Amino acid sequence: MTTRRGRASGPAEPPRAAVRLLAVRLPADDRDVVLGDLTETFADRIDAGCRLNRLWFWMQTLAFVGGFAIARRREVPRMPPSGRHPMRALAVSLRHAARRLRFEWRYALGVTAILAVGIGPATTMLSIVRTVLLDPLPYAEPERLGLFRLDLGQIRNHPGLSPAEITDLQGLTGVFTAVEGTSRIGEVSMGPAEDLVPLTQVGVTPGLFRMLGVAPVLGRWPTAEDARLQPPPAWIDYDLWQTAFGGSEDLVGQTVRLDGRPVPIAGVMPRGFRLVLGRGAPVPIDVYVAMPPRTNRNFWAFPTLARLAPGVTFAQAQAAVDAYATSARAAHPDVYTEDDLRFALHPLRDDLLRETRPAIRAALGGVLLLLLIAFANAAALVVARLGARAHDLAIRRAIGAGRARLVADVLVESGILAAAGAVGGAVLGAAGLVAARRVMPETVPRLESLHVSVDLWWWSAALAGVGLVIAGLVPVWRVSRGAPWRGLGTGSVRSGRAEGALSRLVLVGAQVALTVVLAFGAVQLVRSASRLSAVDVGFDRQVLTFKVPIDFARYQQAPDQVALYERVRDRLRQVAGIEAVGAVSHLPLSGATLTDIYTPDLAAAPGGNLPVANYHAVLPGYFASMDIPFVAGRDFTDAENRAGEPVIVVDETLARSAFPGGDAVGRTLRLGWGIPDSRIVGVVRHVRAIEVGREVRPQIYAAYGTFQWPPLLFTVRTSRAPRDLEPAIAAAVADERTGRAVSSFRVLDENVQRATSTLRAVTGLVGTLALSAGLLSAVGLYTVIAFVVHQRRRATAIRSALGASRGQLVRHHLRTIGLVLLAALPVGLALAWGVAPLFESLVFGIGDRDPASLGLALALATLAAAAGIVIPIQRAAGIDPVVVLRAEE
């Protein structure tokens, strides 16, 4: 007889006389358990190369027979029949199952690890889905809240209305119970001039908090009278209340200096309150002030929320708003010059998640595929082990063990493995959730609410239960339908084992097919991320930026503001390590834009669908600081900036579209935003100001002296690490006495990373899942192929003895797995083709069904399969036929 490595160690079956003695002398209730455990341990000793195994079996037999005889003579009470005491029977089954798994710890550890690898990421994603996609917004009746977006000409999905439009919509009382707006988020400085602290601030209409159903924890709601006060009172964030004011209960009624003005504090917002104003994660806001009433109609800069009246649907509300848009266009043709004015009302939750939902769905799909692969792998291992235990189960069934008892033992063992997998999965899920908070993009809404909760453990247990059904009920079904004679005798053992080969191969084929799907998603995203990272955004990514507000009470006149910003620029040029300095009103990829129409035809009448561009106010030196090259012409001069001369710089896309085939320098454009007709003095390269992946709109740059839009954000190109210069920059700005705190230090590469963060995060996650799936598939293939090779060892030995070469033996064993791969790979390809639309919104530069990605996915899945095939087949081809044939005698 041989071990797995071919060492002689005795017969493969226990002594039949000893088996008969145990069957005769042991009580019926304990006979099958004892005999089964001894048989399994005997087989383990054979595999481990132990010697004197028959003697060991006889010694164990005599010990059990003698022990039961002594117990009977002393009238020691034994366990009643298991049918009468189910809990005691369960305890016995648990004890014996734990003992078996302890002896076969490699198998138990393998199944547990596989289940944990599948369950852990699944619980992490379920927590993310619940927090981000399913949990309601923290407002009263959030399902009735909506956000308006403006469509006008080439402007689409603009998240802002004008004050006059907000007032008009408030008049639709049968449609809305409230329509409230906010200003854009700005910055203020708190404290005395010598110790300024930058804060974020937003203006709100008086009824906004009441509409949301959010009451201040201190103070009161805003009123219409608050909006008319100068300065208006402020409501501060809970965290600011705790850090800056020590949580003082007497804060309401006190004043705080904001931008140098004494502002009364009227209230404190609840802990964790965030104002949702559209897509992406809500920006933390420190100060809320009552917004003064306005009446202008052509300044769409106020995000607007609405609450539906009871019984009104969003479709009905949209119809009423469309009717209002028609009447507004007829009443104000001088404002709405385009024909397609529309105020689109989106459910607030849907608008918030519009950009995040596709990425989370794609990641969730990948996690579920990995979970299915893990379940299939665990089932294949369980079924393979059941085949190895066929002889033991046959003996226990033949000597009187009922099918119910065998089924219970197998089910209890599977339950232990599932419980261990649940614990491991919960631990991995908790670790994954902590990691997700660190690596997920900050654009994901409610990211700060992700935390490890008890639900994660319940989900892990539930998924382990599903795994128990998949991995446990298959062997239970096979045991319950087995006949007593199955597994007895050498030939029948081989037959019984071969009976389960097809099911194992089907499970492995399913793993390979699912691996193709995950590999395809990973390859698609990796290729997209690679192409997106190679895009030339048109500026130096290592430029340091920061905001420099000014004290408008001190610098009221436009020339004074222009002069101050030029002094700050010139002072910064003197800081060691700074190579170039400029300033701009809106940074590229910051999410903030100014958009309006323009026309090169000065004689054209106003109206019609005119082209649209992004507008920027800049200081001379901006293009040099950003390393934006000039295609033609020159930069502004300081003299032109101070004099407010109507000169502009445009980008190459505008120059090509406005003056095809001609020179744009020296030509004049009619502009929006009240800027006078301006002469083009320079043309620069196009900058990806809105999206990294595509050119959205052309750019128009006006000198700050002509187009004043404070506060400016300074741009600094350095010869050292940009962040190292922050203290020196803050000190240099303070020397010029702007009266405000420098804030918002940021390297432009952070804007680029933020703009591509969703794709990068999903790419990393799906790539990790694909790698895990490949490893699991390789493990599954290795297990099944090794078992099939072991089944066919006699046939392999005969072929080898008859003269078959090593290569012929390898090809012989490859036939079976080759058929599995030939069937599984096309199935995986078809599945990948079907799920490709899930990645449509995430891919860049390639199609969602890219042939190259499909080919690479097939190759990667084949390599993963090959990794699980090579070792067992090479071992099979190297067996010693003499040793095997002698063992089978």
mmCIF file of N, CA, C and O in Angstrom, residues 219-246:
data_model
loop_
_atom_site.group_PDB
_atom_site.id
_atom_site.type_symbol
_atom_site.label_atom_id
_atom_site.label_comp_id
_atom_site.label_asym_id
_atom_site.label_seq_id
_atom_site.Cartn_x
_atom_site.Cartn_y
_atom_site.Cartn_z
ATOM 1 N N GLY A 219 -31.569 78.350 19.677
ATOM 2 C CA GLY A 219 -32.082 79.480 18.917
ATOM 3 C C GLY A 219 -33.368 79.162 18.188
ATOM 4 O O GLY A 219 -34.150 78.305 18.589
ATOM 5 N N ARG A 220 -33.567 79.812 17.048
ATOM 6 C CA ARG A 220 -34.849 79.763 16.350
ATOM 7 C C ARG A 220 -34.615 79.614 14.849
ATOM 8 O O ARG A 220 -33.481 79.635 14.363
ATOM 9 N N TRP A 221 -35.725 79.447 14.127
ATOM 10 C CA TRP A 221 -35.671 79.422 12.671
ATOM 11 C C TRP A 221 -35.505 80.852 12.127
ATOM 12 O O TRP A 221 -35.929 81.827 12.761
ATOM 13 N N PRO A 222 -34.927 81.000 10.910
ATOM 14 C CA PRO A 222 -34.858 82.332 10.283
ATOM 15 C C PRO A 222 -36.260 82.846 9.935
ATOM 16 O O PRO A 222 -37.189 82.072 9.708
ATOM 17 N N THR A 223 -36.388 84.165 9.892
ATOM 18 C CA THR A 223 -37.653 84.806 9.525
ATOM 19 C C THR A 223 -37.412 85.789 8.378
ATOM 20 O O THR A 223 -36.266 86.129 8.049
ATOM 21 N N ALA A 224 -38.508 86.261 7.782
ATOM 22 C CA ALA A 224 -38.390 87.236 6.684
ATOM 23 C C ALA A 224 -37.746 88.527 7.179
ATOM 24 O O ALA A 224 -37.035 89.214 6.425
ATOM 25 N N GLU A 225 -37.977 88.884 8.446
ATOM 26 C CA GLU A 225 -37.367 90.101 8.980
ATOM 27 C C GLU A 225 -35.847 89.970 9.076
ATOM 28 O O GLU A 225 -35.113 90.951 8.891
ATOM 29 N N ASP A 226 -35.346 88.735 9.349
ATOM 30 C CA ASP A 226 -33.892 88.532 9.429
ATOM 31 C C ASP A 226 -33.222 88.865 8.109
ATOM 32 O O ASP A 226 -32.107 89.402 8.069
ATOM 33 N N ALA A 227 -33.876 88.564 6.987
ATOM 34 C CA ALA A 227 -33.280 88.789 5.671
ATOM 35 C C ALA A 227 -33.129 90.269 5.353
ATOM 36 O O ALA A 227 -32.316 90.637 4.495
ATOM 37 N N ARG A 228 -33.885 91.137 6.035
ATOM 38 C CA ARG A 228 -33.826 92.568 5.748
ATOM 39 C C ARG A 228 -32.821 93.296 6.629
ATOM 40 O O ARG A 228 -32.555 94.478 6.412
ATOM 41 N N LEU A 229 -32.288 92.606 7.638
ATOM 42 C CA LEU A 229 -31.341 93.247 8.542
ATOM 43 C C LEU A 229 -29.966 93.347 7.901
ATOM 44 O O LEU A 229 -29.584 92.547 7.064
ATOM 45 N N GLN A 230 -29.197 94.346 8.322
ATOM 46 C CA GLN A 230 -27.829 94.526 7.865
ATOM 47 C C GLN A 230 -26.918 94.762 9.068
ATOM 48 O O GLN A 230 -27.056 95.789 9.754
ATOM 49 N N PRO A 231 -26.030 93.847 9.357
ATOM 50 C CA PRO A 231 -25.872 92.554 8.683
ATOM 51 C C PRO A 231 -26.935 91.557 9.163
ATOM 52 O O PRO A 231 -27.435 91.677 10.288
ATOM 53 N N PRO A 232 -27.274 90.557 8.345
ATOM 54 C CA PRO A 232 -28.266 89.569 8.774
ATOM 55 C C PRO A 232 -27.676 88.649 9.829
ATOM 56 O O PRO A 232 -26.464 88.441 9.886
ATOM 57 N N PRO A 233 -28.513 88.096 10.704
ATOM 58 C CA PRO A 233 -28.008 87.171 11.724
ATOM 59 C C PRO A 233 -27.492 85.880 11.101
ATOM 60 O O PRO A 233 -27.763 85.562 9.936
ATOM 61 N N ALA A 234 -26.753 85.110 11.900
ATOM 62 C CA ALA A 234 -26.114 83.895 11.410
ATOM 63 C C ALA A 234 -26.506 82.703 12.269
ATOM 64 O O ALA A 234 -26.780 82.828 13.471
ATOM 65 N N TRP A 235 -26.548 81.524 11.632
ATOM 66 C CA TRP A 235 -26.720 80.229 12.304
ATOM 67 C C TRP A 235 -25.442 79.436 12.040
ATOM 68 O O TRP A 235 -24.984 79.340 10.888
ATOM 69 N N ILE A 236 -24.850 78.882 13.074
ATOM 70 C CA ILE A 236 -23.537 78.255 12.911
ATOM 71 C C ILE A 236 -23.654 76.743 13.005
ATOM 72 O O ILE A 236 -24.619 76.194 13.570
ATOM 73 N N ASP A 237 -22.667 76.075 12.453
ATOM 74 C CA ASP A 237 -22.616 74.616 12.460
ATOM 75 C C ASP A 237 -22.329 74.096 13.864
ATOM 76 O O ASP A 237 -21.660 74.757 14.666
ATOM 77 N N TYR A 238 -22.824 72.909 14.151
ATOM 78 C CA TYR A 238 -22.662 72.305 15.475
ATOM 79 C C TYR A 238 -21.181 72.142 15.830
ATOM 80 O O TYR A 238 -20.766 72.454 16.959
ATOM 81 N N ASP A 239 -20.373 71.660 14.895
ATOM 82 C CA ASP A 239 -18.952 71.444 15.179
ATOM 83 C C ASP A 239 -18.249 72.768 15.460
ATOM 84 O O ASP A 239 -17.377 72.836 16.339
ATOM 85 N N LEU A 240 -18.601 73.820 14.721
ATOM 86 C CA LEU A 240 -18.008 75.123 14.996
ATOM 87 C C LEU A 240 -18.418 75.616 16.379
ATOM 88 O O LEU A 240 -17.609 76.227 17.098
ATOM 89 N N TRP A 241 -19.647 75.353 16.751
ATOM 90 C CA TRP A 241 -20.121 75.735 18.094
ATOM 91 C C TRP A 241 -19.280 75.052 19.173
ATOM 92 O O TRP A 241 -18.907 75.673 20.175
ATOM 93 N N GLN A 242 -18.949 73.788 18.952
ATOM 94 C CA GLN A 242 -18.188 73.061 19.954
ATOM 95 C C GLN A 242 -16.725 73.486 19.992
ATOM 96 O O GLN A 242 -16.134 73.603 21.074
ATOM 97 N N THR A 243 -16.125 73.698 18.826
ATOM 98 C CA THR A 243 -14.683 73.980 18.800
ATOM 99 C C THR A 243 -14.356 75.443 19.075
ATOM 100 O O THR A 243 -13.427 75.746 19.835
ATOM 101 N N ALA A 244 -15.100 76.354 18.456
ATOM 102 C CA ALA A 244 -14.761 77.778 18.585
ATOM 103 C C ALA A 244 -15.432 78.437 19.775
ATOM 104 O O ALA A 244 -14.920 79.446 20.293
ATOM 105 N N PHE A 245 -16.570 77.897 20.214
ATOM 106 C CA PHE A 245 -17.323 78.546 21.297
ATOM 107 C C PHE A 245 -17.518 77.633 22.501
ATOM 108 O O PHE A 245 -18.267 77.984 23.417
ATOM 109 N N GLY A 246 -16.861 76.469 22.484
ATOM 110 C CA GLY A 246 -16.902 75.587 23.645
ATOM 111 C C GLY A 246 -18.270 75.049 23.978
ATOM 112 O O GLY A 246 -18.515 74.636 25.123
#
